[in-house]
Structures are given as structure tokens and as C-alpha cells.
mmCIF file of C-alpha atoms in Angstrom:
data_model
loop_
_atom_site.group_PDB
_atom_site.id
_atom_site.type_symbol
_atom_site.label_atom_id
_atom_site.label_comp_id
_atom_site.label_asym_id
_atom_site.label_seq_id
_atom_site.Cartn_x
_atom_site.Cartn_y
_atom_site.Cartn_z
ATOM 1 C CA MET A 1 0.000 0.000 0.000
ATOM 2 C CA LYS A 2 1.429 3.342 -1.066
ATOM 3 C CA PRO A 3 1.461 6.017 1.685
ATOM 4 C CA GLU A 4 0.942 8.766 -0.907
ATOM 5 C CA LEU A 5 -2.386 7.163 -1.836
ATOM 6 C CA PHE A 6 -3.794 7.960 1.592
ATOM 7 C CA GLN A 7 -2.399 11.497 1.278
ATOM 8 C CA ILE A 8 -4.270 11.985 -2.014
ATOM 9 C CA LEU A 9 -7.484 10.628 -0.479
ATOM 10 C CA ALA A 10 -7.071 12.919 2.542
ATOM 11 C CA ILE A 11 -6.583 15.977 0.323
ATOM 12 C CA SER A 12 -9.606 14.954 -1.752
ATOM 13 C CA LEU A 13 -11.694 14.580 1.394
ATOM 14 C CA GLY A 14 -10.466 17.926 2.740
ATOM 15 C CA LEU A 15 -11.283 19.832 -0.447
ATOM 16 C CA GLY A 16 -14.725 18.261 -0.583
ATOM 17 C CA LEU A 17 -15.368 19.193 3.035
ATOM 18 C CA LEU A 18 -14.225 22.779 2.373
ATOM 19 C CA VAL A 19 -16.637 23.311 -0.525
ATOM 20 C CA GLY A 20 -19.360 21.300 1.184
ATOM 21 C CA LEU A 21 -19.076 23.437 4.315
ATOM 22 C CA GLN A 22 -19.644 26.558 2.249
ATOM 23 C CA ARG A 23 -22.640 25.048 0.401
ATOM 24 C CA GLN A 24 -24.143 23.796 3.685
ATOM 25 C CA HIS A 25 -23.765 27.294 5.141
ATOM 26 C CA GLU A 26 -25.687 28.663 2.157
ATOM 27 C CA LYS A 27 -28.369 26.002 2.736
ATOM 28 C CA SER A 28 -27.983 24.357 -0.666
ATOM 29 C CA GLU A 29 -30.677 21.719 -1.208
ATOM 30 C CA LEU A 30 -28.684 19.723 -3.753
ATOM 31 C CA ALA A 31 -25.384 19.050 -1.960
ATOM 32 C CA GLY A 32 -23.739 20.022 1.295
ATOM 33 C CA ILE A 33 -21.170 19.059 3.903
ATOM 34 C CA ARG A 34 -21.595 15.297 3.328
ATOM 35 C CA THR A 35 -22.265 15.158 -0.406
ATOM 36 C CA PHE A 36 -19.299 17.176 -1.663
ATOM 37 C CA PRO A 37 -16.648 15.019 0.064
ATOM 38 C CA LEU A 38 -18.326 11.988 -1.524
ATOM 39 C CA ILE A 39 -18.187 13.701 -4.925
ATOM 40 C CA THR A 40 -14.465 14.487 -4.730
ATOM 41 C CA LEU A 41 -13.654 11.020 -3.402
ATOM 42 C CA PHE A 42 -15.737 9.572 -6.233
ATOM 43 C CA GLY A 43 -13.614 11.517 -8.718
ATOM 44 C CA THR A 44 -10.370 10.426 -7.045
ATOM 45 C CA LEU A 45 -11.300 6.736 -6.980
ATOM 46 C CA SER A 46 -12.518 6.927 -10.582
ATOM 47 C CA ALA A 47 -9.101 8.233 -11.625
ATOM 48 C CA LEU A 48 -7.367 5.487 -9.638
ATOM 49 C CA LEU A 49 -9.493 2.874 -11.409
ATOM 50 C CA ALA A 50 -8.783 4.545 -14.751
ATOM 51 C CA ASN A 51 -5.064 3.923 -14.211
ATOM 52 C CA GLU A 52 -5.893 0.212 -14.191
ATOM 53 C CA PHE A 53 -8.778 -0.115 -16.642
ATOM 54 C CA GLY A 54 -8.550 2.917 -18.955
ATOM 55 C CA GLY A 55 -9.943 6.425 -19.337
ATOM 56 C CA TRP A 56 -13.482 5.184 -20.057
ATOM 57 C CA VAL A 57 -13.934 4.764 -16.297
ATOM 58 C CA ILE A 58 -13.665 8.538 -15.718
ATOM 59 C CA ALA A 59 -15.988 9.258 -18.661
ATOM 60 C CA ALA A 60 -18.598 6.837 -17.312
ATOM 61 C CA ALA A 61 -18.244 8.204 -13.787
ATOM 62 C CA LEU A 62 -18.618 11.795 -15.008
ATOM 63 C CA LEU A 63 -21.762 10.875 -16.951
ATOM 64 C CA SER A 64 -23.116 9.177 -13.832
ATOM 65 C CA MET A 65 -22.311 12.278 -11.809
ATOM 66 C CA ALA A 66 -24.093 14.486 -14.350
ATOM 67 C CA GLY A 67 -27.089 12.135 -14.215
ATOM 68 C CA LEU A 68 -27.250 12.428 -10.442
ATOM 69 C CA VAL A 69 -27.188 16.236 -10.715
ATOM 70 C CA VAL A 70 -30.025 16.183 -13.261
ATOM 71 C CA MET A 71 -32.042 13.784 -11.098
ATOM 72 C CA GLY A 72 -31.519 15.992 -8.071
ATOM 73 C CA ASN A 73 -32.812 19.021 -9.944
ATOM 74 C CA VAL A 74 -35.842 17.095 -11.220
ATOM 75 C CA MET A 75 -36.710 16.138 -7.657
ATOM 76 C CA LYS A 76 -36.178 19.732 -6.486
ATOM 77 C CA SER A 77 -38.523 21.054 -9.186
ATOM 78 C CA LYS A 78 -41.420 19.079 -7.680
ATOM 79 C CA GLU A 79 -41.101 20.939 -4.389
ATOM 80 C CA PRO A 80 -41.873 24.656 -4.929
ATOM 81 C CA PRO A 81 -40.430 27.184 -4.651
ATOM 82 C CA PHE A 82 -37.836 25.876 -7.111
ATOM 83 C CA SER A 83 -34.603 27.817 -7.682
ATOM 84 C CA PRO A 84 -33.103 27.123 -11.129
ATOM 85 C CA GLY A 85 -29.580 28.252 -10.131
ATOM 86 C CA LEU A 86 -26.694 26.144 -11.417
ATOM 87 C CA THR A 87 -23.950 27.158 -8.981
ATOM 88 C CA THR A 88 -24.042 24.061 -6.809
ATOM 89 C CA GLU A 89 -24.461 21.799 -9.835
ATOM 90 C CA ALA A 90 -21.421 23.316 -11.549
ATOM 91 C CA ALA A 91 -19.432 23.114 -8.318
ATOM 92 C CA ALA A 92 -20.319 19.437 -7.951
ATOM 93 C CA LEU A 93 -19.087 18.548 -11.443
ATOM 94 C CA LEU A 94 -15.971 20.677 -10.969
ATOM 95 C CA MET A 95 -15.096 19.051 -7.657
ATOM 96 C CA PHE A 96 -15.481 15.618 -9.260
ATOM 97 C CA THR A 97 -12.834 16.599 -11.808
ATOM 98 C CA VAL A 98 -10.672 18.084 -9.027
ATOM 99 C CA GLY A 99 -10.787 14.763 -7.239
ATOM 100 C CA ALA A 100 -9.758 12.988 -10.436
ATOM 101 C CA TYR A 101 -6.981 15.472 -11.171
ATOM 102 C CA LEU A 102 -5.426 14.780 -7.767
ATOM 103 C CA VAL A 103 -4.486 11.385 -9.197
ATOM 104 C CA LEU A 104 -3.825 12.250 -12.837
ATOM 105 C CA GLY A 105 -2.222 15.708 -12.533
ATOM 106 C CA GLU A 106 -0.420 18.045 -10.164
ATOM 107 C CA THR A 107 -1.591 18.034 -6.559
ATOM 108 C CA THR A 108 -0.819 21.743 -6.174
ATOM 109 C CA VAL A 109 -3.033 22.650 -9.125
ATOM 110 C CA ALA A 110 -5.904 20.528 -7.818
ATOM 111 C CA VAL A 111 -5.661 22.086 -4.360
ATOM 112 C CA ALA A 112 -5.533 25.586 -5.852
ATOM 113 C CA VAL A 113 -8.633 24.932 -8.003
ATOM 114 C CA GLY A 114 -10.552 23.401 -5.099
ATOM 115 C CA ALA A 115 -9.682 26.235 -2.736
ATOM 116 C CA THR A 116 -10.499 28.841 -5.385
ATOM 117 C CA THR A 117 -13.877 27.204 -5.932
ATOM 118 C CA ALA A 118 -14.663 27.485 -2.224
ATOM 119 C CA VAL A 119 -13.592 31.130 -2.145
ATOM 120 C CA LEU A 120 -15.668 32.014 -5.220
ATOM 121 C CA LEU A 121 -18.723 30.380 -3.701
ATOM 122 C CA HIS A 122 -18.150 32.216 -0.419
ATOM 123 C CA LEU A 123 -17.747 35.602 -2.142
ATOM 124 C CA LYS A 124 -21.169 35.441 -3.784
ATOM 125 C CA ASP A 125 -22.589 38.539 -2.082
ATOM 126 C CA THR A 126 -19.370 40.522 -2.473
ATOM 127 C CA LEU A 127 -19.113 39.712 -6.185
ATOM 128 C CA HIS A 128 -22.799 40.499 -6.738
ATOM 129 C CA ARG A 129 -22.407 43.866 -5.031
ATOM 130 C CA PHE A 130 -19.343 44.589 -7.161
ATOM 131 C CA VAL A 131 -21.208 43.758 -10.373
ATOM 132 C CA ALA A 132 -24.148 45.881 -9.235
ATOM 133 C CA ARG A 133 -21.814 48.866 -8.872
ATOM 134 C CA ILE A 134 -20.339 48.416 -12.331
ATOM 135 C CA GLY A 135 -21.844 50.769 -14.865
ATOM 136 C CA GLY A 136 -21.552 50.846 -18.621
ATOM 137 C CA LYS A 137 -18.300 52.831 -18.399
ATOM 138 C CA ASP A 138 -16.743 50.263 -16.075
ATOM 139 C CA LEU A 139 -17.759 47.339 -18.279
ATOM 140 C CA LYS A 140 -16.249 49.213 -21.199
ATOM 141 C CA ALA A 141 -12.988 49.564 -19.217
ATOM 142 C CA ILE A 142 -12.869 45.801 -18.653
ATOM 143 C CA MET A 143 -13.525 45.048 -22.328
ATOM 144 C CA GLN A 144 -10.933 47.577 -23.445
ATOM 145 C CA PHE A 145 -8.336 45.979 -21.193
ATOM 146 C CA VAL A 146 -9.224 42.583 -22.674
ATOM 147 C CA VAL A 147 -8.639 44.032 -26.150
ATOM 148 C CA ILE A 148 -5.345 45.603 -25.051
ATOM 149 C CA SER A 149 -3.991 42.517 -23.291
ATOM 150 C CA LEU A 150 -5.561 39.489 -24.975
ATOM 151 C CA VAL A 151 -6.340 40.665 -28.516
ATOM 152 C CA ILE A 152 -3.664 43.177 -29.538
ATOM 153 C CA LEU A 153 -0.667 41.820 -27.591
ATOM 154 C CA PRO A 154 -0.636 38.264 -29.036
ATOM 155 C CA ILE A 155 -0.730 39.437 -32.675
ATOM 156 C CA LEU A 156 2.120 41.951 -32.438
ATOM 157 C CA PRO A 157 5.464 40.775 -33.920
ATOM 158 C CA ASN A 158 8.154 39.907 -31.409
ATOM 159 C CA ASP A 159 11.019 41.313 -33.515
ATOM 160 C CA THR A 160 13.090 44.499 -33.358
ATOM 161 C CA TYR A 161 12.842 47.305 -35.905
ATOM 162 C CA GLY A 162 13.981 50.864 -36.527
ATOM 163 C CA PRO A 163 17.121 52.805 -35.632
ATOM 164 C CA TYR A 164 19.403 51.107 -33.108
ATOM 165 C CA ASP A 165 17.262 47.978 -33.509
ATOM 166 C CA VAL A 166 15.438 48.683 -30.211
ATOM 167 C CA LEU A 167 11.760 48.931 -31.190
ATOM 168 C CA ASN A 168 10.020 45.638 -30.439
ATOM 169 C CA PRO A 169 6.204 46.018 -30.906
ATOM 170 C CA HIS A 170 5.413 43.065 -28.654
ATOM 171 C CA ASN A 171 7.666 44.263 -25.819
ATOM 172 C CA ILE A 172 6.420 47.837 -26.130
ATOM 173 C CA TRP A 173 2.797 46.738 -25.888
ATOM 174 C CA LEU A 174 3.625 44.398 -23.012
ATOM 175 C CA MET A 175 4.747 47.458 -21.054
ATOM 176 C CA VAL A 176 1.464 49.146 -22.013
ATOM 177 C CA VAL A 177 -0.438 46.172 -20.587
ATOM 178 C CA LEU A 178 1.587 46.377 -17.352
ATOM 179 C CA ILE A 179 0.921 50.089 -16.811
ATOM 180 C CA VAL A 180 -2.751 49.921 -17.797
ATOM 181 C CA GLY A 181 -3.186 46.896 -15.532
ATOM 182 C CA ILE A 182 -1.770 48.738 -12.505
ATOM 183 C CA SER A 183 -3.953 51.771 -13.219
ATOM 184 C CA LEU A 184 -7.044 49.615 -13.773
ATOM 185 C CA LEU A 185 -6.437 47.885 -10.443
ATOM 186 C CA GLY A 186 -6.532 51.259 -8.711
ATOM 187 C CA TYR A 187 -9.593 52.301 -10.728
ATOM 188 C CA PHE A 188 -11.663 49.307 -9.650
ATOM 189 C CA ALA A 189 -10.497 49.705 -6.075
ATOM 190 C CA TYR A 190 -11.915 53.222 -6.358
ATOM 191 C CA LYS A 191 -15.175 51.789 -7.716
ATOM 192 C CA ILE A 192 -15.416 49.465 -4.711
ATOM 193 C CA PHE A 193 -14.757 52.146 -2.081
ATOM 194 C CA GLY A 194 -16.305 55.005 -4.059
ATOM 195 C CA GLN A 195 -16.092 58.659 -3.167
ATOM 196 C CA LYS A 196 -16.308 57.715 0.504
ATOM 197 C CA ALA A 197 -12.640 56.770 0.365
ATOM 198 C CA GLY A 198 -10.818 58.635 3.103
ATOM 199 C CA THR A 199 -7.794 60.841 2.754
ATOM 200 C CA VAL A 200 -5.137 58.127 2.963
ATOM 201 C CA LEU A 201 -7.024 55.680 0.756
ATOM 202 C CA GLY A 202 -7.771 58.472 -1.692
ATOM 203 C CA GLY A 203 -4.065 59.187 -2.038
ATOM 204 C CA ILE A 204 -3.213 55.498 -2.462
ATOM 205 C CA LEU A 205 -5.863 54.951 -5.125
ATOM 206 C CA GLY A 206 -4.889 58.198 -6.838
ATOM 207 C CA GLY A 207 -1.261 57.081 -6.967
ATOM 208 C CA LEU A 208 -2.255 53.731 -8.470
ATOM 209 C CA ILE A 209 -4.442 55.327 -11.130
ATOM 210 C CA SER A 210 -2.379 58.443 -11.886
ATOM 211 C CA SER A 211 -0.486 60.583 -9.381
ATOM 212 C CA THR A 212 -0.325 63.467 -11.863
ATOM 213 C CA ALA A 213 -4.093 63.431 -12.468
ATOM 214 C CA THR A 214 -4.658 63.255 -8.696
ATOM 215 C CA THR A 215 -2.380 66.251 -8.191
ATOM 216 C CA VAL A 216 -4.303 68.284 -10.771
ATOM 217 C CA SER A 217 -7.709 67.312 -9.334
ATOM 218 C CA TYR A 218 -6.912 68.121 -5.726
ATOM 219 C CA ALA A 219 -4.969 71.284 -6.531
ATOM 220 C CA ARG A 220 -7.966 72.658 -8.421
ATOM 221 C CA ARG A 221 -10.299 71.802 -5.561
ATOM 222 C CA THR A 222 -8.343 74.032 -3.174
ATOM 223 C CA LYS A 223 -9.553 77.044 -5.127
ATOM 224 C CA ASN A 224 -12.852 76.368 -3.376
ATOM 225 C CA ALA A 225 -12.817 77.943 0.074
ATOM 226 C CA ASP A 226 -14.624 74.920 1.534
ATOM 227 C CA SER A 227 -11.842 72.522 0.587
ATOM 228 C CA SER A 228 -9.171 71.737 3.181
ATOM 229 C CA THR A 229 -5.668 72.583 1.963
ATOM 230 C CA SER A 230 -4.111 70.229 4.525
ATOM 231 C CA LEU A 231 -6.142 67.268 3.313
ATOM 232 C CA ALA A 232 -5.499 68.124 -0.332
ATOM 233 C CA ALA A 233 -1.754 68.443 0.256
ATOM 234 C CA LEU A 234 -1.731 65.112 2.083
ATOM 235 C CA VAL A 235 -3.593 63.306 -0.721
ATOM 236 C CA ILE A 236 -1.253 64.792 -3.336
ATOM 237 C CA PHE A 237 1.785 63.730 -1.356
ATOM 238 C CA ILE A 238 0.490 60.211 -0.642
ATOM 239 C CA ALA A 239 -0.224 59.779 -4.360
ATOM 240 C CA SER A 240 3.402 60.701 -5.045
ATOM 241 C CA VAL A 241 4.568 58.186 -2.412
ATOM 242 C CA VAL A 242 2.566 55.476 -4.181
ATOM 243 C CA SER A 243 4.087 56.523 -7.516
ATOM 244 C CA VAL A 244 7.487 55.535 -6.092
ATOM 245 C CA VAL A 245 6.002 52.157 -5.124
ATOM 246 C CA ARG A 246 4.819 51.844 -8.741
ATOM 247 C CA ILE A 247 8.383 52.461 -9.907
ATOM 248 C CA ILE A 248 9.715 49.743 -7.604
ATOM 249 C CA ILE A 249 7.048 47.306 -8.837
ATOM 250 C CA GLU A 250 7.851 48.075 -12.472
ATOM 251 C CA VAL A 251 11.576 47.497 -11.960
ATOM 252 C CA SER A 252 10.868 44.272 -10.074
ATOM 253 C CA VAL A 253 8.647 42.945 -12.874
ATOM 254 C CA VAL A 254 10.718 44.013 -15.882
ATOM 255 C CA ALA A 255 14.242 43.441 -14.502
ATOM 256 C CA THR A 256 13.889 41.099 -11.533
ATOM 257 C CA GLU A 257 17.586 40.227 -11.404
ATOM 258 C CA THR A 258 18.516 43.895 -10.831
ATOM 259 C CA VAL A 259 16.394 44.247 -7.676
ATOM 260 C CA PRO A 260 19.210 43.772 -5.095
ATOM 261 C CA VAL A 261 21.126 46.753 -6.535
ATOM 262 C CA VAL A 262 18.407 48.984 -7.991
ATOM 263 C CA VAL A 263 15.610 48.800 -5.422
ATOM 264 C CA PRO A 264 17.442 49.764 -2.159
ATOM 265 C CA PRO A 265 18.128 53.425 -3.107
ATOM 266 C CA LEU A 266 14.584 53.769 -4.449
ATOM 267 C CA ALA A 267 13.294 52.182 -1.237
ATOM 268 C CA ALA A 268 15.308 54.732 0.763
ATOM 269 C CA LEU A 269 13.477 57.545 -1.041
ATOM 270 C CA PHE A 270 10.173 55.778 -0.397
ATOM 271 C CA LEU A 271 10.921 55.484 3.333
ATOM 272 C CA LEU A 272 11.756 59.194 3.534
ATOM 273 C CA MET A 273 8.459 60.053 1.818
ATOM 274 C CA LEU A 274 6.564 57.609 4.018
ATOM 275 C CA LEU A 275 7.919 59.238 7.168
ATOM 276 C CA LEU A 276 6.927 62.671 5.875
ATOM 277 C CA ALA A 277 3.455 61.433 4.956
ATOM 278 C CA GLY A 278 3.051 59.883 8.415
ATOM 279 C CA GLY A 279 4.073 63.120 10.109
ATOM 280 C CA MET A 280 1.713 65.168 7.981
ATOM 281 C CA TYR A 281 -1.157 62.771 8.635
ATOM 282 C CA PHE A 282 -0.569 63.072 12.375
ATOM 283 C CA PHE A 283 -0.801 66.884 12.229
ATOM 284 C CA LYS A 284 -3.508 67.194 9.574
ATOM 285 C CA GLY A 285 -6.317 67.542 12.093
ATOM 286 C CA SER A 286 -9.804 66.092 11.791
ATOM 287 C CA GLY A 287 -11.853 65.705 8.644
ATOM 288 C CA HIS A 288 -12.074 63.517 5.601
ATOM 289 C CA ASP A 289 -11.924 64.196 1.907
ATOM 290 C CA LYS A 290 -13.774 62.617 -0.984
ATOM 291 C CA MET A 291 -12.095 61.418 -4.130
ATOM 292 C CA PRO A 292 -13.113 63.183 -7.344
ATOM 293 C CA GLU A 293 -14.545 61.060 -10.141
ATOM 294 C CA GLN A 294 -11.830 58.982 -11.810
ATOM 295 C CA GLY A 295 -11.580 58.404 -15.551
ATOM 296 C CA ASN A 296 -11.222 55.068 -17.333
ATOM 297 C CA PRO A 297 -7.477 54.235 -17.482
ATOM 298 C CA ALA A 298 -7.962 51.434 -20.039
ATOM 299 C CA GLN A 299 -8.992 53.593 -22.984
ATOM 300 C CA LEU A 300 -7.367 52.472 -26.201
ATOM 301 C CA LYS A 301 -6.349 56.050 -26.989
ATOM 302 C CA THR A 302 -4.554 56.337 -23.630
ATOM 303 C CA ALA A 303 -2.805 53.016 -24.238
ATOM 304 C CA LEU A 304 -1.674 54.094 -27.704
ATOM 305 C CA VAL A 305 -0.347 57.402 -26.353
ATOM 306 C CA PHE A 306 1.660 55.646 -23.642
ATOM 307 C CA GLY A 307 2.951 53.120 -26.167
ATOM 308 C CA LEU A 308 4.088 55.983 -28.397
ATOM 309 C CA ILE A 309 5.744 57.796 -25.474
ATOM 310 C CA TYR A 310 7.489 54.604 -24.415
ATOM 311 C CA ALA A 311 8.763 53.978 -27.969
ATOM 312 C CA VAL A 312 10.052 57.563 -28.218
ATOM 313 C CA VAL A 313 11.784 57.233 -24.836
ATOM 314 C CA ILE A 314 13.432 53.973 -25.946
ATOM 315 C CA LEU A 315 14.742 55.646 -29.096
ATOM 316 C CA ALA A 316 15.840 58.767 -27.212
ATOM 317 C CA THR A 317 17.617 56.633 -24.620
ATOM 318 C CA ALA A 318 19.464 54.644 -27.282
ATOM 319 C CA PHE A 319 20.406 57.847 -29.129
ATOM 320 C CA ALA A 320 21.564 59.634 -25.959
ATOM 321 C CA LYS A 321 23.653 56.683 -24.846
ATOM 322 C CA ASP A 322 25.239 56.372 -28.292
ATOM 323 C CA TYR A 323 26.150 60.040 -28.701
ATOM 324 C CA PHE A 324 26.584 61.298 -25.141
ATOM 325 C CA GLY A 325 27.279 58.168 -23.124
ATOM 326 C CA SER A 326 25.708 57.629 -19.724
ATOM 327 C CA LYS A 327 25.353 61.378 -19.118
ATOM 328 C CA GLY A 328 22.889 61.576 -21.988
ATOM 329 C CA LEU A 329 20.541 59.238 -20.159
ATOM 330 C CA TYR A 330 20.083 61.781 -17.392
ATOM 331 C CA ILE A 331 18.947 64.412 -19.898
ATOM 332 C CA VAL A 332 16.340 62.001 -21.238
ATOM 333 C CA ALA A 333 15.307 61.153 -17.661
ATOM 334 C CA VAL A 334 14.726 64.799 -16.757
ATOM 335 C CA ILE A 335 12.659 65.479 -19.893
ATOM 336 C CA SER A 336 10.706 62.210 -19.803
ATOM 337 C CA GLY A 337 10.078 62.433 -16.063
ATOM 338 C CA LEU A 338 8.266 65.737 -16.520
ATOM 339 C CA THR A 339 5.355 64.004 -18.205
ATOM 340 C CA ASP A 340 5.584 60.238 -17.625
ATOM 341 C CA VAL A 341 8.020 58.572 -15.257
ATOM 342 C CA ASP A 342 6.698 55.089 -16.130
ATOM 343 C CA ALA A 343 8.150 55.183 -19.648
ATOM 344 C CA ILE A 344 11.717 56.013 -18.617
ATOM 345 C CA THR A 345 11.491 53.533 -15.714
ATOM 346 C CA LEU A 346 10.469 50.684 -18.012
ATOM 347 C CA SER A 347 12.951 51.535 -20.766
ATOM 348 C CA THR A 348 15.856 51.863 -18.315
ATOM 349 C CA SER A 349 14.874 48.624 -16.580
ATOM 350 C CA ARG A 350 14.914 46.869 -19.924
ATOM 351 C CA LEU A 351 18.364 48.270 -20.747
ATOM 352 C CA MET A 352 19.680 47.154 -17.358
ATOM 353 C CA ARG A 353 18.246 43.685 -17.865
ATOM 354 C CA ILE A 354 20.015 43.181 -21.210
ATOM 355 C CA GLY A 355 23.243 44.746 -19.912
ATOM 356 C CA ASN A 356 23.264 47.939 -22.020
ATOM 357 C CA VAL A 357 23.182 50.162 -18.925
ATOM 358 C CA GLU A 358 25.151 49.596 -15.733
ATOM 359 C CA LEU A 359 22.972 49.062 -12.681
ATOM 360 C CA GLN A 360 24.583 51.937 -10.764
ATOM 361 C CA ASN A 361 23.738 54.316 -13.607
ATOM 362 C CA GLY A 362 20.324 52.756 -14.178
ATOM 363 C CA TRP A 363 18.830 53.372 -10.759
ATOM 364 C CA ARG A 364 20.190 56.918 -10.791
ATOM 365 C CA VAL A 365 18.476 57.588 -14.125
ATOM 366 C CA ILE A 366 15.191 56.293 -12.704
ATOM 367 C CA LEU A 367 15.614 58.357 -9.537
ATOM 368 C CA VAL A 368 16.343 61.510 -11.564
ATOM 369 C CA ALA A 369 13.156 60.911 -13.560
ATOM 370 C CA ALA A 370 11.159 60.468 -10.328
ATOM 371 C CA LEU A 371 12.544 63.723 -8.910
ATOM 372 C CA SER A 372 11.840 65.499 -12.206
ATOM 373 C CA ASN A 373 8.245 64.260 -12.073
ATOM 374 C CA LEU A 374 7.960 65.497 -8.495
ATOM 375 C CA LEU A 375 9.177 68.940 -9.549
ATOM 376 C CA PHE A 376 6.645 68.996 -12.396
ATOM 377 C CA LYS A 377 3.781 68.176 -10.028
ATOM 378 C CA GLY A 378 4.940 70.948 -7.715
ATOM 379 C CA VAL A 379 4.647 73.402 -10.618
ATOM 380 C CA LEU A 380 1.125 72.108 -11.329
ATOM 381 C CA VAL A 381 0.107 72.799 -7.732
ATOM 382 C CA ALA A 382 1.591 76.304 -7.943
ATOM 383 C CA VAL A 383 -0.383 77.080 -11.105
ATOM 384 C CA LEU A 384 -3.684 75.372 -10.287
ATOM 385 C CA GLY A 385 -3.926 75.392 -6.495
ATOM 386 C CA ASP A 386 -4.275 77.711 -3.538
ATOM 387 C CA ARG A 387 -1.180 79.387 -2.095
ATOM 388 C CA LYS A 388 -1.539 77.533 1.191
ATOM 389 C CA VAL A 389 -1.611 74.113 -0.430
ATOM 390 C CA PHE A 390 1.336 75.075 -2.620
ATOM 391 C CA PHE A 391 3.365 76.079 0.419
ATOM 392 C CA LYS A 392 2.637 72.760 2.133
ATOM 393 C CA VAL A 393 3.301 70.659 -0.975
ATOM 394 C CA ALA A 394 6.425 72.665 -1.849
ATOM 395 C CA THR A 395 7.820 72.101 1.654
ATOM 396 C CA LEU A 396 7.277 68.353 1.428
ATOM 397 C CA PHE A 397 8.531 68.074 -2.144
ATOM 398 C CA GLY A 398 11.543 70.224 -1.294
ATOM 399 C CA ILE A 399 12.585 67.858 1.504
ATOM 400 C CA VAL A 400 12.144 64.886 -0.825
ATOM 401 C CA LEU A 401 14.160 66.546 -3.604
ATOM 402 C CA ALA A 402 16.967 67.283 -1.156
ATOM 403 C CA GLY A 403 16.859 63.696 0.107
ATOM 404 C CA GLY A 404 16.826 62.362 -3.452
ATOM 405 C CA LEU A 405 19.858 64.429 -4.434
ATOM 406 C CA ALA A 406 21.667 63.217 -1.309
ATOM 407 C CA ILE A 407 20.932 59.608 -2.329
ATOM 408 C CA LEU A 408 22.224 60.284 -5.834
ATOM 409 C CA TRP A 409 25.538 61.663 -4.565
ATOM 410 C CA LEU A 410 26.154 59.692 -1.376
ATOM 411 C CA TRP A 411 24.794 56.230 -2.106
ATOM 412 C CA PRO A 412 27.705 53.739 -2.248
ATOM 413 C CA ASN A 413 28.486 52.250 -5.653
ATOM 414 C CA ASP A 414 29.615 48.955 -4.179
ATOM 415 C CA PRO A 415 26.559 46.631 -3.982
ATOM 416 C CA LYS A 416 28.299 44.673 -1.189
ATOM 417 C CA PHE A 417 28.545 47.750 1.009
ATOM 418 C CA PHE A 418 25.466 46.989 3.087
ATOM 419 C CA SER A 419 26.112 43.269 3.323
ATOM 420 C CA ASP A 420 29.578 44.075 4.724
ATOM 421 C CA LEU A 421 27.982 46.164 7.478
ATOM 422 C CA PHE A 422 26.217 43.164 8.990
#
């Protein structure tokens, strides 16, 4: 007798109990805490028999399972009120296949599918509320992201073109998908929490969607005498803190192997900004702010514009490096960071990954772009906002700029420096 056989049966029983517990809690009439473990064990034993007698055993067992589900529904229909929902029926058939896959496939995959099934069943009310809050504009955002990520991306050629042989349509659009995905995540978080999102959450969501757009929105609102300049300044600053987190995420995704060298100085800037944000939150006083209405970040036009900006930044980076060396990259970083720090972050990360830019130069280029973007947002607040909010934002941004410059000049070039300290 193989010990792993009992392990498979135990996992099958456990997954069935997990889903059955949830169905029993929801008072399902078709299957509950006892039936679902029997279903998964039935699938597991059918797969074990199939190893001996052939795949027809699983096919016959699945047909039998489907027949039992149909019979159960026929019996339910004779006892009004009858609910024609198919959730439990679908879960029963799925858990049968999960039980079979425990034998025929990867245990980890089967466990993940079984656990996910239980979670999906448990989140019924939450998912229904989320769908109820989705309007036509939100559904359009989802469909546009599907077009961007699953329709356009697969058909783009994965070859390089143009000057310096650096323009790869597939890679460029992959970066578009990454940025739009991050922004869309923040957008739907906003849809869940709505305009009731507090000051801190408003800044976090604003930074995920667009820190520049958040800066413009809140700066304009301070022209209204009823709007709190302290709260607006805090939201603007928190959005900028989150934009640094976005940079770290982008580097980690695009150039994972560079993280030990590139992320620490960026994390140091983030910690400085986090401390400032914490201090400002402590002294902001009472009151809450509402988030302004957020636009759809998955518009095809927006994606095309970012893709174009990213392609231009890639070309400019290659040109600057060829003609001016590493110093030319900083010029591109300053100019690109004024409008879109994501593009220069992604392009520099790519160059570091393929070895065209040294890591010590790469993180400095990204940091320069982040500081340039911070300076640009400060100018926006000065032009669009109240004097009081500008003074508060300028003070915070000034400290961050000074800290960023100190990191640029004083950060050790030896990546082993910190490991040697401990």
C-alpha cells in the first residue's frame, strides 16, 4: 500500500469538506457538507481505477455524476419554490474533476482549483455587489483591457525594428499592458470604495491610477474655500509616495535580477516620503476628503499614447547613450520624467536587464526621472492650487528633492557595502 495514496485521499476529502461546508452554510438543497466530500472522493477513486482499466472509467463516472445532478434538480422542481440556479451543480461537477486530477495531474493545481472554488462560492454577495456597482463605463474599461492585453498583444510581432534595432512592438505593448493593468487595479479599487474613500485611501488609489491626475484634481479643488488645503496636500503627497512604489514594482517585474542593486536606493526615497506622509497625517487635524470622479485608465487612446511615449523614450535613450554616453541618459530622464516617469522607468529597466546600462547608472536615471516628475507636479500645484496648499506641498517636495539628491551623490556604488555592514 502506497502512503501517498492515503495522502491523495485525505486531500480529496479535505477539499470536498471545504466546498461542502460553504454550500451547507448557504443552505444548498442539492449538496452540502456530506455530499461534496463523496463527490471528490468519487472523482479520485474513478481516476485510480482509470489507471488500471482505462480512461473510459472517468468518462462513465462523469456521466453518472451528471445524471445524479439532473435527477436531483428534477426532484427539487417538484417541491416549490424551485430555484433554477446552477452554482451548486457546476461546483459538484468541478469538484469531481478536481478529485480525479489529484491522481492524474499536479496536486498543487488541484488544491488551488478546489480552494479557489470554495472562495468564489463564499464571495457570492461581495461579487454580486461589485457587479451591481459596475456601470456601462466600467464594463467598457474591462472590455478595453481585454482588447489591449488578450487581442492586440498576441498578434504583435516579437522582432526588433527601426534605428538602433530597439523597437520591439510586442515588448512595447507588453509594457502598455503592465501600466494599464496597474492603473485599472486602482480604478476598480476606487469603484469598490467610491467617493467615501478617506484621505489616505484616496491618495493610495490616486497614486495607483495616476499621481499626476490626482495632483491636478486636488490642486484645483483648493480654489474652493470649503476645501481643506491640509487634506489636499496630504492626498497629493500620498499619491506621489505610491508613484514611487509603482516604480519599484515596475523594476521588479521588468528586470527582476537587478532588484538587489536597484531597489534599495529607491526604497530609501520611499521610506523618507513615508515618514513625511506619516508626520503630515498626524498633524492634519480632523476631517475627511472625498475622491473626485476617476476616468477610465484602459482607454485604447490612452494606451496608444503611452505606447508611443514609451517607444520615443526607448529611441531617445538609445540615441543619448550612443552620442553622449551615460550622461545623456540623465537628460532624457529629466525630460521624460516631466510628463511620464513610467516610460523612462520601463525603458531603463529593460536596458539594465540586457546589460546595455550599468545598474549603478540605471537606478540613478530612474531616480532623476522620479525627482523630475515630483518637480513637475509641484509646478502644477503652484499654477492650479491655492497658495496655502502650494506652500505645504512645496515644503514636502523640497525635503524629498533634497533627500533624493543626497541619495544620488552619497549612495555607495559597491553593492556589497550593506552586506559588509552586517
